[in-house]
Coordinates of C-alpha atoms and ligand atoms in Angstrom, one line a residue:
X1 CA 132.8 108.7 109.6
X2 CA 130.1 109.4 112.2
X3 CA 128.6 107.1 114.9
X4 CA 125.2 105.8 113.4
X5 CA 127.4 105.4 110.0
X6 CA 130.3 103.7 111.9
X7 CA 128.7 100.9 113.7
X8 CA 126.6 99.3 110.8
X9 CA 130.1 99.4 108.7
X10 CA 131.7 97.4 111.0
X11 CA 128.8 95.1 111.3
X12 CA 128.8 94.6 107.8
X13 CA 132.2 93.9 107.1
X14 CA 132.6 91.2 109.6
X15 CA 130.6 88.7 107.1
X16 CA 129.5 90.3 103.6
X17 CA 131.6 89.8 101.0
X18 CA 130.5 92.7 98.7
X19 CA 129.8 92.2 94.4
X20 CA 132.6 94.0 92.0
X21 CA 134.7 94.8 95.0
X22 CA 138.4 94.1 96.1
X23 CA 137.4 93.9 99.9
X24 CA 140.8 95.3 100.7
X25 CA 140.0 98.8 99.1
X26 CA 137.3 98.9 102.2
X27 CA 140.3 99.6 104.8
X28 CA 140.5 103.0 103.5
X29 CA 137.7 103.4 101.3
X30 CA 134.4 104.0 103.5
X31 CA 131.5 101.5 102.6
X32 CA 128.3 103.8 102.4
X33 CA 125.6 102.7 104.7
X34 CA 122.0 103.4 103.4
X35 CA 119.2 103.7 105.4
X36 CA 116.4 105.0 103.2
X37 CA 115.4 106.5 100.0
X38 CA 112.6 109.2 98.4
X39 CA 112.9 109.9 95.2
X40 CA 116.6 110.5 93.2
X41 CA 117.8 110.5 96.6
X42 CA 119.5 108.2 99.0
X43 CA 119.3 108.8 103.0
X44 CA 122.4 107.3 105.3
X45 CA 122.2 106.6 109.0
X46 CA 123.1 110.6 109.5
X47 CA 120.6 112.1 107.2
X48 CA 123.3 112.9 104.4
X49 CA 121.9 112.4 101.3
X50 CA 123.3 111.6 98.1
X51 CA 121.6 111.8 94.3
X52 CA 121.6 108.7 92.5
X53 CA 122.9 109.6 89.0
X54 CA 123.7 106.1 88.5
X55 CA 119.9 104.7 89.2
X56 CA 121.5 102.0 91.7
X57 CA 123.2 100.0 89.0
X58 CA 120.7 101.6 86.0
X59 CA 118.0 99.6 87.7
X60 CA 115.7 102.3 89.6
X61 CA 114.5 103.9 86.5
X62 CA 111.3 105.8 88.2
X63 CA 113.9 106.7 91.4
X64 CA 113.4 104.9 94.6
X65 CA 110.4 104.3 97.2
X66 CA 108.0 105.3 94.2
X67 CA 104.6 105.6 95.9
X68 CA 102.3 104.4 93.2
X69 CA 105.1 101.3 92.6
X70 CA 104.9 100.6 96.4
X71 CA 101.2 100.5 96.8
X72 CA 101.0 98.0 94.0
X73 CA 103.2 95.8 95.5
X74 CA 102.0 96.0 99.0
X75 CA 98.7 94.7 97.2
X76 CA 100.1 91.9 95.7
X77 CA 101.6 91.1 98.9
X78 CA 98.5 90.5 100.6
X79 CA 97.3 88.5 97.5
X80 CA 99.7 86.3 96.2
X81 CA 103.0 86.4 97.4
X82 CA 104.6 83.7 95.5
X83 CA 103.5 80.1 93.5
X84 CA 105.7 78.1 91.4
X85 CA 105.1 79.2 87.7
X86 CA 105.5 75.6 86.2
X87 CA 101.7 73.3 85.9
X88 CA 100.2 77.0 87.8
X89 CA 100.0 80.5 86.7
X90 CA 98.9 83.7 88.1
X91 CA 97.5 87.3 87.0
X92 CA 100.7 89.3 87.6
X93 CA 102.3 86.9 85.4
X94 CA 99.6 86.7 82.6
X95 CA 99.2 90.5 82.5
X96 CA 103.0 91.1 82.1
X97 CA 103.6 88.9 79.7
X98 CA 100.5 90.5 77.5
X99 CA 101.6 94.0 78.4
X100 CA 105.1 93.1 77.5
X101 CA 104.3 91.7 73.8
X102 CA 102.1 94.6 73.5
X103 CA 105.4 97.0 73.7
X104 CA 108.0 95.1 72.2
X105 CA 108.7 95.0 68.1
X106 CA 106.3 93.3 66.6
X107 CA 106.6 89.4 66.2
X108 CA 107.9 88.7 69.9
X109 CA 104.7 86.7 70.9
X110 CA 106.1 84.6 73.6
X111 CA 107.5 85.7 77.1
X112 CA 109.9 82.9 79.1
X113 CA 110.8 84.3 83.1
X114 CA 114.1 84.3 84.7
X115 CA 115.2 86.3 87.9
X116 CA 117.8 88.2 86.8
X117 CA 120.0 89.7 83.9
X118 CA 123.0 86.8 83.3
X119 CA 120.4 84.0 83.8
X120 CA 117.9 85.6 80.8
X121 CA 120.7 85.7 79.0
X122 CA 122.0 81.7 79.8
X123 CA 118.1 81.1 78.6
X124 CA 118.2 82.8 75.3
X125 CA 121.8 81.4 75.0
X126 CA 120.6 77.8 75.6
X127 CA 117.2 78.2 73.7
X128 CA 118.8 79.9 70.5
X129 CA 121.6 76.3 70.5
X130 CA 118.6 73.7 71.6
X131 CA 116.6 75.1 68.5
X132 CA 118.9 74.6 65.7
X133 CA 119.5 71.3 67.1
X134 CA 115.5 70.7 67.4
X135 CA 116.0 71.4 63.5
X136 CA 118.5 69.0 63.1
X137 CA 121.6 71.6 63.1
X138 CA 124.7 71.4 65.7
X139 CA 125.9 75.2 65.9
X140 CA 128.4 74.8 68.9
X141 CA 129.7 78.1 68.8
X142 CA 128.0 82.0 69.9
X143 CA 129.4 85.5 68.0
X144 CA 129.1 88.7 70.2
X145 CA 130.6 92.0 69.8
X146 CA 134.2 93.2 71.0
X147 CA 133.8 94.9 74.6
X148 CA 130.9 93.6 75.2
X149 CA 128.5 92.3 78.8
X150 CA 126.1 89.8 79.6
X151 CA 126.7 89.4 82.8
X152 CA 128.8 87.4 85.1
X153 CA 127.4 83.9 84.8
X154 CA 129.2 81.0 83.4
X155 CA 127.2 81.4 79.5
X156 CA 126.8 85.3 79.8
X157 CA 130.3 85.9 81.1
X158 CA 131.4 83.5 77.5
X159 CA 130.1 85.7 75.3
X160 CA 131.0 89.0 77.4
X161 CA 134.2 90.9 76.4
X162 CA 135.6 92.4 79.4
X163 CA 138.9 91.6 80.4
X164 CA 138.6 92.2 83.8
X165 CA 135.9 90.0 84.3
X166 CA 136.5 87.3 81.9
X167 CA 140.5 86.4 81.9
X168 CA 140.4 84.5 84.9
X169 CA 137.6 82.1 84.2
X170 CA 139.0 81.7 80.5
X171 CA 139.3 77.6 80.8
X172 CA 135.4 77.5 82.3
X173 CA 133.9 79.4 79.5
X174 CA 131.4 77.8 76.5
X175 CA 132.5 78.9 72.5
X176 CA 132.3 82.5 71.7
X177 CA 134.2 84.6 68.9
X178 CA 134.0 88.5 69.0
X179 CA 133.2 90.6 65.7
X180 CA 134.6 94.3 66.1
X181 CA 132.0 96.5 67.5
X182 CA 131.7 100.0 66.1
X183 CA 134.3 102.1 67.9
X184 CA 131.8 105.3 67.4
X185 CA 128.1 106.8 66.5
X186 CA 129.4 107.6 63.2
X187 CA 127.9 105.3 60.0
X188 CA 131.0 105.0 58.5
X189 CA 132.3 102.6 61.6
X190 CA 128.9 101.0 61.3
X191 CA 130.0 100.2 58.2
X192 CA 133.3 99.4 58.6
X193 CA 132.0 97.3 61.3
X194 CA 129.6 95.4 59.0
X195 CA 131.6 94.3 56.6
X196 CA 134.2 92.8 59.5
X197 CA 130.8 90.6 60.5
X198 CA 130.5 89.6 57.0
X199 CA 133.3 88.1 56.4
X200 CA 133.4 86.2 59.6
X201 CA 129.6 84.8 59.4
X202 CA 130.6 84.1 55.7
X203 CA 133.9 81.7 57.3
X204 CA 131.9 80.3 60.0
X205 CA 128.1 81.5 59.7
X206 CA 127.1 77.5 59.7
X207 CA 128.4 76.6 63.0
X208 CA 126.6 79.6 65.4
X209 CA 123.8 79.6 66.6
X210 CA 123.0 83.3 67.7
X211 CA 124.9 86.7 67.5
X212 CA 124.1 88.5 70.8
X213 CA 124.7 92.3 71.1
X214 CA 123.6 95.1 73.6
X215 CA 121.9 97.6 71.0
X216 CA 123.0 101.0 70.5
X217 CA 124.9 101.3 74.0
X218 CA 127.8 98.6 75.7
X219 CA 127.1 99.4 79.2
X220 CA 129.7 98.0 81.4
X221 CA 131.8 98.3 78.6
X222 CA 133.0 102.1 79.3
X223 CA 129.5 103.1 77.3
X224 CA 130.7 103.0 74.2
X225 CA 128.1 103.8 71.5
X226 CA 127.1 103.5 67.9
X227 CA 124.7 104.0 65.3
X228 CA 121.7 101.9 65.0
X229 CA 122.6 101.3 61.5
X230 CA 124.7 98.8 62.8
X231 CA 121.9 96.8 64.1
X232 CA 119.6 97.0 60.8
X233 CA 122.1 95.5 58.5
X234 CA 123.6 93.3 61.3
X235 CA 119.8 91.6 61.3
X236 CA 119.5 91.6 57.6
X237 CA 122.9 89.5 57.1
X238 CA 122.2 87.0 60.0
X239 CA 119.1 86.3 58.6
X240 CA 120.8 84.9 55.6
X241 CA 123.4 82.7 57.5
X242 CA 120.2 81.3 59.8
X243 CA 121.8 83.0 63.0
X244 CA 119.6 84.2 65.6
X245 CA 120.0 88.1 66.7
X246 CA 120.0 88.0 70.4
X247 CA 119.2 92.4 71.5
X248 CA 120.4 92.0 75.0
X249 CA 118.1 95.3 76.4
X250 CA 118.7 94.6 80.4
X251 CA 120.2 97.9 80.4
X252 CA 118.8 99.9 76.8
X253 CA 115.5 98.7 77.7
X254 CA 112.5 100.8 78.9
X255 CA 113.1 104.2 78.1
X256 CA 116.6 104.4 78.4
X257 CA 118.0 105.4 74.8
X258 CA 115.1 107.9 73.7
X259 CA 112.8 104.9 72.8
X260 CA 111.2 102.1 74.7
X261 CA 113.4 100.0 73.4
X262 CA 116.7 100.6 71.4
X263 CA 115.9 98.0 69.1
X264 CA 113.3 100.4 67.9
X265 CA 115.7 102.9 66.5
X266 CA 117.0 100.1 64.0
X267 CA 113.6 99.4 63.2
X268 CA 114.0 95.4 63.9
X269 CA 112.8 92.7 65.9
X270 CA 115.4 90.7 67.1
X271 CA 114.8 86.7 67.3
X272 CA 115.5 86.9 71.1
X273 CA 114.8 90.2 73.4
X274 CA 116.6 90.0 77.3
X275 CA 114.8 92.4 79.7
X276 CA 115.4 93.2 83.4
X277 CA 117.2 96.1 85.2
X278 CA 114.4 98.8 84.7
X279 CA 111.7 96.2 84.0
X280 CA 110.6 96.5 87.8
X281 CA 111.2 99.5 88.5
X282 CA 114.3 98.3 90.4
X283 CA 112.0 96.9 92.8
X284 CA 112.8 93.2 93.3
X285 CA 114.6 90.9 90.6
X286 CA 112.8 89.6 87.6
X287 CA 114.0 89.3 83.9
X288 CA 112.3 87.4 80.5
X289 CA 113.7 86.6 77.7
X290 CA 111.2 87.2 74.6
X291 CA 110.9 85.1 71.3
X292 CA 109.2 84.5 68.5
X293 CA 106.5 82.1 67.1
X294 CA 108.6 80.1 65.3
X295 CA 111.6 79.4 67.6
X296 CA 108.8 78.8 70.3
X297 CA 107.1 75.8 67.6
X298 CA 110.0 74.3 67.1
X299 CA 109.7 72.8 71.0
X300 CA 106.5 72.3 70.7
X301 CA 105.3 68.7 70.3
X302 CA 105.0 65.4 72.2
X303 CA 106.6 64.8 75.6
X304 CA 108.6 61.7 74.0
X305 CA 110.4 63.8 71.4
X306 CA 112.3 65.2 74.0
X307 CA 112.4 68.6 72.2
X308 CA 111.1 70.8 75.0
X309 CA 112.9 73.5 77.0
X310 CA 113.6 71.9 80.4
X311 CA 114.8 75.3 82.0
X312 CA 113.9 76.5 85.1
X313 CA 114.5 78.7 88.5
X314 CA 112.7 78.6 91.7
X315 CA 111.6 82.2 91.5
X316 CA 110.4 82.2 88.1
X317 CA 107.6 85.0 87.5
X318 CA 107.3 86.0 91.1
X319 CA 104.2 87.4 91.7
X320 CA 105.4 90.5 93.3
X321 CA 108.0 91.0 90.9
X322 CA 105.3 91.1 88.3
X323 CA 103.5 93.4 89.8
X324 CA 106.0 95.7 90.8
X325 CA 106.8 95.7 86.6
X326 CA 102.9 96.0 86.1
X327 CA 103.3 99.1 87.8
X328 CA 106.3 100.4 86.2
X329 CA 104.6 100.2 82.9
X330 CA 101.7 102.0 84.3
X331 CA 104.3 104.7 84.8
X332 CA 105.1 105.2 81.1
X333 CA 101.5 105.2 80.2
X334 CA 100.2 107.9 83.3
X335 CA 102.5 110.3 81.4
X336 CA 104.6 111.2 78.9
X337 CA 108.1 109.8 80.3
X338 CA 109.9 109.3 77.0
X339 CA 108.9 112.6 76.1
X340 CA 110.0 114.3 78.8
X341 CA 113.0 112.4 78.7
X342 CA 114.1 113.4 75.5
X343 CA 113.9 117.4 76.9
X344 CA 116.3 116.4 79.4
X345 CA 118.8 114.5 77.4
X346 CA 119.0 117.6 75.1
X347 CA 119.1 120.1 78.6
X348 CA 122.0 117.4 79.7
X349 CA 123.9 117.8 76.7
X350 CA 123.9 121.3 76.2
X351 CA 125.5 121.1 80.0
X352 CA 128.1 119.0 78.7
X353 CA 129.1 121.6 76.4
X354 CA 131.6 123.1 78.6
X355 CA 133.5 119.7 79.5
X356 CA 134.4 119.4 75.9
X357 CA 137.4 122.5 76.8
X358 CA 139.2 120.5 79.1
X359 CA 142.8 119.6 78.6
X360 CA 142.0 116.0 80.1
X361 CA 138.2 115.1 78.1
X362 CA 138.9 112.9 75.4
X363 CA 135.3 112.5 74.1
X364 CA 131.7 113.2 75.3
X365 CA 128.7 111.1 74.4
X366 CA 125.4 110.6 74.6
X367 CA 121.8 108.1 73.6
X368 CA 118.7 109.3 75.6
X369 CA 119.6 109.0 79.2
X370 CA 122.6 107.9 78.8
X371 CA 125.8 110.1 78.8
X372 CA 129.5 109.7 79.4
X373 CA 132.7 111.9 79.5
X374 CA 135.6 110.0 78.8
X375 CA 138.5 111.5 80.2
X376 CA 142.2 110.9 78.6
X377 CA 145.7 111.0 79.7
X378 CA 145.9 109.0 82.6
X379 CA 147.0 105.2 83.6
X380 CA 144.6 102.6 85.4
X381 CA 146.6 102.6 88.4
X382 CA 146.1 106.2 89.5
X383 CA 142.1 104.8 89.4
X384 CA 140.7 108.3 88.6
X385 CA 137.6 106.7 88.7
X386 CA 137.8 106.1 92.4
X387 CA 138.8 109.5 93.0
X388 CA 135.7 111.4 91.0
X389 CA 133.6 108.8 93.1
X390 CA 135.0 109.8 96.0
X391 CA 134.5 113.4 94.9
X392 CA 130.7 113.0 94.3
X393 CA 130.3 111.5 97.9
X394 CA 131.7 114.0 99.7
X395 CA 129.3 116.8 97.8
X396 CA 126.1 114.6 97.6
X397 CA 126.2 113.1 94.4
X398 CA 126.8 108.7 93.3
X399 CA 128.9 108.8 90.4
X400 CA 130.5 105.4 89.7
X401 CA 132.9 105.8 87.0
X402 CA 134.3 102.8 84.6
X403 CA 137.2 103.5 84.6
X404 CA 138.3 106.8 82.9
X405 CA 134.5 107.1 81.9
X406 CA 132.0 109.1 84.0
X407 CA 128.7 108.6 83.2
X408 CA 125.3 109.7 84.1
X409 CA 122.3 107.2 84.3
X410 CA 120.1 109.0 86.3
X411 CA 116.1 107.9 87.0
X412 CA 114.0 109.3 84.9
X413 CA 112.2 111.4 87.6
X414 CA 115.2 113.7 88.0
X415 CA 114.7 117.3 88.0
X416 CA 116.5 119.9 86.1
X417 CA 117.6 121.7 89.3
X418 CA 119.0 118.1 90.3
X419 CA 120.7 117.8 86.7
X420 CA 122.4 121.2 87.6
X421 CA 123.6 119.4 90.8
X422 CA 124.9 116.3 89.2
X423 CA 126.7 117.6 86.4
X424 CA 128.3 120.6 88.5
X425 CA 129.5 118.0 91.1
X426 CA 130.9 115.9 87.9
X427 CA 132.6 119.2 86.5
X428 CA 134.1 120.4 89.8
X429 CA 135.3 116.7 90.3
X430 CA 137.0 116.7 86.9
X431 CA 138.9 120.1 87.9
X432 CA 140.4 118.8 90.9
X433 CA 142.0 115.5 89.4
Ligands
PLP1 C1 123.5 93.8 83.7 C2 123.5 93.8 82.4 C3 123.8 92.2 82.6 C4 123.2 91.4 83.8 O1 122.3 91.2 84.5 P1 122.2 91.3 86.0 O2 120.9 91.0 86.6 O3 123.4 92.1 86.9 O4 122.7 90.0 86.1 C5 123.8 91.4 81.2 N1 123.4 92.4 79.9 C6 123.4 94.1 80.2 C7 123.8 94.2 79.0 C8 123.5 94.3 81.5 O5 123.4 95.3 81.6

């Protein structure tokens, strides 16, 4: 690594403990210091550039330093940077709540702000449990899909099912059981999974507050994808047992799956919807939990009845974050992003055809602007994901495989030429494994 890059890396390792990282890896695996970014590109201190094929952990849906979003945040910066949201309000929060209610499935009328995805999940879990309690019912259990991921704070971790993140903390977790996720995108496997869901709810439905799902795509769960019919049926069954459905659209929201929200493809309105990641276009941390008036009204009474939802975060509804979210929503209105995405997805899928003939490729799958290539025949210790990652960086593309799954989740502004580069690099990375 050259000098300008080396210096900052050395300084970094003196004091920074990085997320989701075995720090010892950095004895051999160089950190990539990023100086600036524009569009799909990240630039290091030597001006090498990398296509951000994973939208920086799925948040930068319009790429980096977008002129329009930047200008809106700058405007807000000189007007009101922050004020508490208890007892006070401000225009960015009000406008954002209005617009979210407008664009999300009908019936989601109330917006509770949080400042990251995991917190939003915690809020949804607490609200659901508390709703039942306010209604005179004790439902101390949650239900989630096998292989699911909902964040890493204790409550969010409890409803997830990725062993790597969860097992160590097992003694600390709240009660949650899993029902099998459909194992592929066919209607048949959706129906098999629905049978299992029915059995669990028949047996334990009255103990369960909510069933939380990642609709259509399990992101951190190796990009497992399933048919929308599962969600449609699950909503119906949950309703029969008084179990809330929480659609965790933190990753799938804002156009990622081919519609504005994944729940639309199942034609349902969940009882709770959690949103974050793409919400601010990757500018600032913000999250929301949306719910319906029935749930809201179960908390609405005289203070002395002690039914209020007394949950808060310091940065709840931060005006700068809200302004970047509003600007992000503007971008969806200014051009047909979803329509353009459909064309790009089709193009990506066509380009992925040639992967299917490789002997170490098990499956190629896609939902909207998420595409994944599942490799086969490797052991976990081989860390082939790391090899692909390294090859990508050496060739100007940030790929960050999940184990043996190479996936693309690029910013929506990616051009066809950049798509070619991204996919050809992944192809060559697989060839040299
Ligand atoms: C990323 C993610 C979360 C957690 O969000 P953070 O902001 O990282 O805490 C929760 N649910 C899903 C589906 C996610 O993809």
